[in-house]
JSON list of C-alpha atoms in Angstrom, two decimals:
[
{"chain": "X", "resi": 12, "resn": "UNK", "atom": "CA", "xyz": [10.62, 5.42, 10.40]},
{"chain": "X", "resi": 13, "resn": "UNK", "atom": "CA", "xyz": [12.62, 2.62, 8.70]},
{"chain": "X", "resi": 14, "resn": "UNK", "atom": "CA", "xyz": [12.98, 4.23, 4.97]},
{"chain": "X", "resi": 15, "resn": "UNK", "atom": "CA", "xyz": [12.89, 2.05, 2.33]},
{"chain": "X", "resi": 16, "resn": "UNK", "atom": "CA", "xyz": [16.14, 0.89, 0.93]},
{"chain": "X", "resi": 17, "resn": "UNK", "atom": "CA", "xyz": [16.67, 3.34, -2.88]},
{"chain": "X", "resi": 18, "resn": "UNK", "atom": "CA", "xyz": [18.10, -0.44, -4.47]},
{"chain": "X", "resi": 19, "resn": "UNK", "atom": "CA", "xyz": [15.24, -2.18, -3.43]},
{"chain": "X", "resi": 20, "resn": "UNK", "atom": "CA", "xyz": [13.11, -3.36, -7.03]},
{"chain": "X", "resi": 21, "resn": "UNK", "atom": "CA", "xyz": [9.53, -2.98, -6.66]},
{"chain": "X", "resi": 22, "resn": "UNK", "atom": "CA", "xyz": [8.76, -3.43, -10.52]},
{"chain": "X", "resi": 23, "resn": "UNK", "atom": "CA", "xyz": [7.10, -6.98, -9.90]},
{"chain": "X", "resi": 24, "resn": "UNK", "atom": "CA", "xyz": [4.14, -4.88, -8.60]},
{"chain": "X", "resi": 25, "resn": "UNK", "atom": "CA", "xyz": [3.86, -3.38, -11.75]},
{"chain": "X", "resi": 26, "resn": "UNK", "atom": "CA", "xyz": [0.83, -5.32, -13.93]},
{"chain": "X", "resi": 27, "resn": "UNK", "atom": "CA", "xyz": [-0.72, -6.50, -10.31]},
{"chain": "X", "resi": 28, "resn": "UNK", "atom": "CA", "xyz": [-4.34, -6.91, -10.06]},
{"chain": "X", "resi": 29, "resn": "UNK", "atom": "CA", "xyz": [-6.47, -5.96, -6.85]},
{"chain": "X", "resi": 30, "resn": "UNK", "atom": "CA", "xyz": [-7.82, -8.91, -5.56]},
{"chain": "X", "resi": 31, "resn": "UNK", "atom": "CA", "xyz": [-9.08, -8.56, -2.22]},
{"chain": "X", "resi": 32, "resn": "UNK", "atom": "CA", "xyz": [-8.29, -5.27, 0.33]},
{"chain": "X", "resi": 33, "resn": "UNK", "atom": "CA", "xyz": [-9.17, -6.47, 3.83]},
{"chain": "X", "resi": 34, "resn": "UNK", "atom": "CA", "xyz": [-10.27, -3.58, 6.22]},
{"chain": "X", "resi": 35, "resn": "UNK", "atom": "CA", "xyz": [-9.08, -4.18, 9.98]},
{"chain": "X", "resi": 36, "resn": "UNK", "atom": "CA", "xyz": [-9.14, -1.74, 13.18]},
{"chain": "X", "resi": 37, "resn": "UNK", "atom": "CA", "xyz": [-5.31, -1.40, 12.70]},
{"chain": "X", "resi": 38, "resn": "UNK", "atom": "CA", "xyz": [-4.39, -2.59, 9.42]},
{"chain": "X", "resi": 39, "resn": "UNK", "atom": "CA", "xyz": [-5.47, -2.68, 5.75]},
{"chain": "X", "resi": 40, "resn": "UNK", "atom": "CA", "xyz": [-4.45, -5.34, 3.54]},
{"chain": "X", "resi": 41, "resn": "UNK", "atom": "CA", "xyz": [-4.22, -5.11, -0.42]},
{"chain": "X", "resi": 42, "resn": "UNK", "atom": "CA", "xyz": [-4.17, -8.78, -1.59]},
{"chain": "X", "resi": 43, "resn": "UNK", "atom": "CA", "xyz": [-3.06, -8.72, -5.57]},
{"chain": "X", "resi": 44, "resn": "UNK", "atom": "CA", "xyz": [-3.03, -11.56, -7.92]},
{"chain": "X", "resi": 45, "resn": "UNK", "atom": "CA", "xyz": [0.84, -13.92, -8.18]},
{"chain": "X", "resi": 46, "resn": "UNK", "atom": "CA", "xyz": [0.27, -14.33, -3.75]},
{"chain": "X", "resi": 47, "resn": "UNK", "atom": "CA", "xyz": [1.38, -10.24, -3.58]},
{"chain": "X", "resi": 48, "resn": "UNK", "atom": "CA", "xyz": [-0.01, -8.30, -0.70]},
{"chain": "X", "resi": 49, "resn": "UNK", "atom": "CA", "xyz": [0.51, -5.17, 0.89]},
{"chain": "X", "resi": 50, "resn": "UNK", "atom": "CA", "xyz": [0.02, -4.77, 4.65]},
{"chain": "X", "resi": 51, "resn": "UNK", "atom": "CA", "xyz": [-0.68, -1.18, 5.94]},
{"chain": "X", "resi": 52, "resn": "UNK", "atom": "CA", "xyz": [-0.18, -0.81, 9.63]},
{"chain": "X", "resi": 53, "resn": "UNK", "atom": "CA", "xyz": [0.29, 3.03, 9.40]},
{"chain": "X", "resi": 54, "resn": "UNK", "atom": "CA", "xyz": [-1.07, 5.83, 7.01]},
{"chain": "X", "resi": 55, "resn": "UNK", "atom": "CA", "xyz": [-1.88, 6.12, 3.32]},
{"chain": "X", "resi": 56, "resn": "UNK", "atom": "CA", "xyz": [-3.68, 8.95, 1.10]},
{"chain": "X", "resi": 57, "resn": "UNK", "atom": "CA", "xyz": [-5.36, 7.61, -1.86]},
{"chain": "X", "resi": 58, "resn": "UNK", "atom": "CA", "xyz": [-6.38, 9.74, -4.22]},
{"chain": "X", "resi": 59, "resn": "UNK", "atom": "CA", "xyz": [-9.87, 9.55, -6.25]},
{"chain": "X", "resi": 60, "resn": "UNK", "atom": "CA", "xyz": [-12.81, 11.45, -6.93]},
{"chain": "X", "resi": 61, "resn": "UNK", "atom": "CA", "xyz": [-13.51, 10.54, -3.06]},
{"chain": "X", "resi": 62, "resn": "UNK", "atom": "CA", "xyz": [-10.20, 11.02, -1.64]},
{"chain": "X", "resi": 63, "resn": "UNK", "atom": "CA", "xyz": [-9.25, 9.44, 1.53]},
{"chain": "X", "resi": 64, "resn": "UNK", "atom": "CA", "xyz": [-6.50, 9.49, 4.30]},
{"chain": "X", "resi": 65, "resn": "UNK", "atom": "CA", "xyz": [-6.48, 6.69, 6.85]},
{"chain": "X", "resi": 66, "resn": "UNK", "atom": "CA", "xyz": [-4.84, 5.82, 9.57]},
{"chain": "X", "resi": 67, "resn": "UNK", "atom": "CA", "xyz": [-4.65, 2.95, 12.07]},
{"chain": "X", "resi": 68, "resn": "UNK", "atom": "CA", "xyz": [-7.65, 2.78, 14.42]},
{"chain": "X", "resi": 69, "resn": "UNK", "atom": "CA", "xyz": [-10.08, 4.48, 12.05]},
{"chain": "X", "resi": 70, "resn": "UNK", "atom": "CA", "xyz": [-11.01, 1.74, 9.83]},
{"chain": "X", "resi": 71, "resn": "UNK", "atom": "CA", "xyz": [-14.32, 3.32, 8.16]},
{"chain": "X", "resi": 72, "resn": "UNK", "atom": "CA", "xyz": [-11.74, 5.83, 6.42]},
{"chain": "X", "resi": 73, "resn": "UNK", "atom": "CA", "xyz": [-10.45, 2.83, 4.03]},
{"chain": "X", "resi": 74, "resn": "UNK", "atom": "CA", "xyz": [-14.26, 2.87, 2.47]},
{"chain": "X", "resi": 75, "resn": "UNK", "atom": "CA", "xyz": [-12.78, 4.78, -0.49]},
{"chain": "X", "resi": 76, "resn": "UNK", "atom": "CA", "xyz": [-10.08, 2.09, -1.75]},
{"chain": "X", "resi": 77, "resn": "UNK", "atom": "CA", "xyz": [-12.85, -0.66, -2.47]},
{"chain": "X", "resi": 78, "resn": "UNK", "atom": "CA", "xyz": [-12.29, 1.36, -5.53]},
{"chain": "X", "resi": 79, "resn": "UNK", "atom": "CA", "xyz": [-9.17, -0.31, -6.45]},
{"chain": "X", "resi": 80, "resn": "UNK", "atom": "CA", "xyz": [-10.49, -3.92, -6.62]},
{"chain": "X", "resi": 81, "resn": "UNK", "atom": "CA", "xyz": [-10.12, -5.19, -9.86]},
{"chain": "X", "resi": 82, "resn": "UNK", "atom": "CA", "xyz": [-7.99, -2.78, -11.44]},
{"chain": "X", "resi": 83, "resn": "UNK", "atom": "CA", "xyz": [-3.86, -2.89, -11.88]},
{"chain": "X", "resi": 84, "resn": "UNK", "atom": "CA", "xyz": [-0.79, -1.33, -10.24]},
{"chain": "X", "resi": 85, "resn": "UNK", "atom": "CA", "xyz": [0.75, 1.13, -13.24]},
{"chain": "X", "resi": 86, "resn": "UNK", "atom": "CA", "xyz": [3.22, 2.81, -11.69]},
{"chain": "X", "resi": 87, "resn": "UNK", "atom": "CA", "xyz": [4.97, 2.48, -8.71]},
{"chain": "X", "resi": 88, "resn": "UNK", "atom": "CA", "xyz": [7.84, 4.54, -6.88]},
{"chain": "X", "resi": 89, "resn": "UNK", "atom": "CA", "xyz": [9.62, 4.08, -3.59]},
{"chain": "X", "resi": 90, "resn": "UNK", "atom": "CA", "xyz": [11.19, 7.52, -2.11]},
{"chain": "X", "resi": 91, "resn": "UNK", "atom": "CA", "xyz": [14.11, 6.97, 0.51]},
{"chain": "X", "resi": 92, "resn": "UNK", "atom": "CA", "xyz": [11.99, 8.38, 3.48]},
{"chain": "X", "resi": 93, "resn": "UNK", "atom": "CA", "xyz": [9.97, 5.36, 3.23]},
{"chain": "X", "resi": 94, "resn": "UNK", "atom": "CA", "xyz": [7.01, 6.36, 1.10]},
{"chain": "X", "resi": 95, "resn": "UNK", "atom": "CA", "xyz": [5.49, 4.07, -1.77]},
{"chain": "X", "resi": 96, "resn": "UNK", "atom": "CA", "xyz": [3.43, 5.80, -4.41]},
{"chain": "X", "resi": 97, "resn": "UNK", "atom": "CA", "xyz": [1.31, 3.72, -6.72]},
{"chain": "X", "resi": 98, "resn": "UNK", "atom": "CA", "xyz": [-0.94, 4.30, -9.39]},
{"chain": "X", "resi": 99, "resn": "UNK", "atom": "CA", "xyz": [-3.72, 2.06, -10.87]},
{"chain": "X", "resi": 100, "resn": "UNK", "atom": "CA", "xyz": [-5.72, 1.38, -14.46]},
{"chain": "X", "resi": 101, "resn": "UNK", "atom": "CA", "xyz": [-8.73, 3.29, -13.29]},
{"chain": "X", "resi": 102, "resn": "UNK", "atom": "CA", "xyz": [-6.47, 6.37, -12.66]},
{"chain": "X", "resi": 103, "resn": "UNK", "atom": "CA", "xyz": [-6.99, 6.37, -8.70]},
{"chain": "X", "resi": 104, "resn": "UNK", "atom": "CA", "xyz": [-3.07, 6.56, -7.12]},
{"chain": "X", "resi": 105, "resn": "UNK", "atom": "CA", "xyz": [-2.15, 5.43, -2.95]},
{"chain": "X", "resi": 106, "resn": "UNK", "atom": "CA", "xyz": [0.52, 6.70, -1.14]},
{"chain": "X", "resi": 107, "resn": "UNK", "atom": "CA", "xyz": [1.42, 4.56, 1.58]},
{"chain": "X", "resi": 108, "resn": "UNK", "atom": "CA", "xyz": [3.55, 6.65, 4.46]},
{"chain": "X", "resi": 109, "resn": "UNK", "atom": "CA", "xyz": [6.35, 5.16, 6.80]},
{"chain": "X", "resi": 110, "resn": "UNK", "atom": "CA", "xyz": [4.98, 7.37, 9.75]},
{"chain": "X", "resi": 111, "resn": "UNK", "atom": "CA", "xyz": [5.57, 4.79, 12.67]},
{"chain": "X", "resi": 112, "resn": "UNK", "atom": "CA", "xyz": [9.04, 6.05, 14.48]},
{"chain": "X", "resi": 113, "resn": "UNK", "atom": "CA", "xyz": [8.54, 3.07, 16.93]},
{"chain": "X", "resi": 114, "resn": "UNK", "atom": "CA", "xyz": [6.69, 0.21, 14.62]},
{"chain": "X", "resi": 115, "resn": "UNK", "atom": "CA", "xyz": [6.48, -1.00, 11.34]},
{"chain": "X", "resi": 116, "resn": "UNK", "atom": "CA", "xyz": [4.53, 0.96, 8.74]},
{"chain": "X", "resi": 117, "resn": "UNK", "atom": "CA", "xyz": [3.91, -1.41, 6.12]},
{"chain": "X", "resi": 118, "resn": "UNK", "atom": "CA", "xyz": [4.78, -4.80, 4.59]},
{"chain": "X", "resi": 119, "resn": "UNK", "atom": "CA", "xyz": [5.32, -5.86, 0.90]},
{"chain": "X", "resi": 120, "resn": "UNK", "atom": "CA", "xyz": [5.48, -9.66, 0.58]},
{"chain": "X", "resi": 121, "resn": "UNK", "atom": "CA", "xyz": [5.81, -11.84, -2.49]},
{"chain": "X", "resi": 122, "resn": "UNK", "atom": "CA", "xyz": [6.89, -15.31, -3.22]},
{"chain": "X", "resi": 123, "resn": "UNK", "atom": "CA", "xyz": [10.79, -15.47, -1.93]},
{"chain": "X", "resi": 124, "resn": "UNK", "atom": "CA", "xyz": [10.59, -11.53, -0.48]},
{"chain": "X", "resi": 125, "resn": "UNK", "atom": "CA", "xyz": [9.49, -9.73, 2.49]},
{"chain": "X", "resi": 126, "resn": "UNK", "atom": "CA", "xyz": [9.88, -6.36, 2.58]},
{"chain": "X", "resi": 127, "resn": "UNK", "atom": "CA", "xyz": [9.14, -4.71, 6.10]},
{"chain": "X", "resi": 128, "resn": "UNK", "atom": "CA", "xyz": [9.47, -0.78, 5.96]}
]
C-alpha cells in the first residue's frame, strides 16, 4: 500500500465525463473527457442498484460500471490510506482501494501529472 499523499489536488476530476471504461483480465481503465484516465490494477466497490466489487483477474465483475459511461465525476475524496471515493451525475459512487502491499493499485494521469498510488 502506497497511500495517497493528503496535499495531493484531485479537484480537476471534478466535472469529468466517462468516456470509455476498458475491461482487461487485470486492469480496468476509466478514460474521461480533457485525456484523464484512471487505471485500476487492484480493487474497487461501486455502488448502484447492481452493486459490484472487482478485483484483478475477475474481469466479468466490472459489468456493473458500464453504468458510468456518459455521466460526470461530482465528488471526489482521497483518504490517506490510499482510497479514492467518487461520485457521479447518475448518483452511482466507486471506491477505488490501494490493496496491493507489493504493486501498484491504481493510476490517475492527466496532462502534466501522473499520479501512481
Amino acid at each position: 500500500m502506497n497511500g495517497l499523499h493528503a496535499a495531493i489536488d484531485l479537484s480537476f476530476l471534478r466535472g469529468r465525463e466517462v468516456m470509455q471504461i476498458t475491461v482487461g483480465i487485470f486492469q480496468v481503465i476509466f478514460t474521461f473527457d480533457e485525456q484523464v484516465s484512471i487505471t485500476v490494477e487492484s480493487e474497487f466497490r461501486f455502488g448502484s442498484p447492481n452493486s459490484c466489487f472487482w478485483r484483478a483477474g475477475e474481469p466479468e465483475a466490472a459489468a456493473p460500471v458500464l453504468r458510468l459511461l456518459g455521466t460526470r465525476v461530482g465528488q471526489v475524496r482521497n483518504q490517506t490510506d490510499g482510497t479514492l471515493d467518487m461520485s457521479f451525475s447518475n448518483g452511482d459512487s466507486l471506491t477505488i482501494l490501494d490493496s496491493s502491499k507489493e504493486f501498484e493499485s491504481y493510476t490517475i494521469v492527466r496532462p502534466g501529472q501522473t499520479i501512481v498510488v
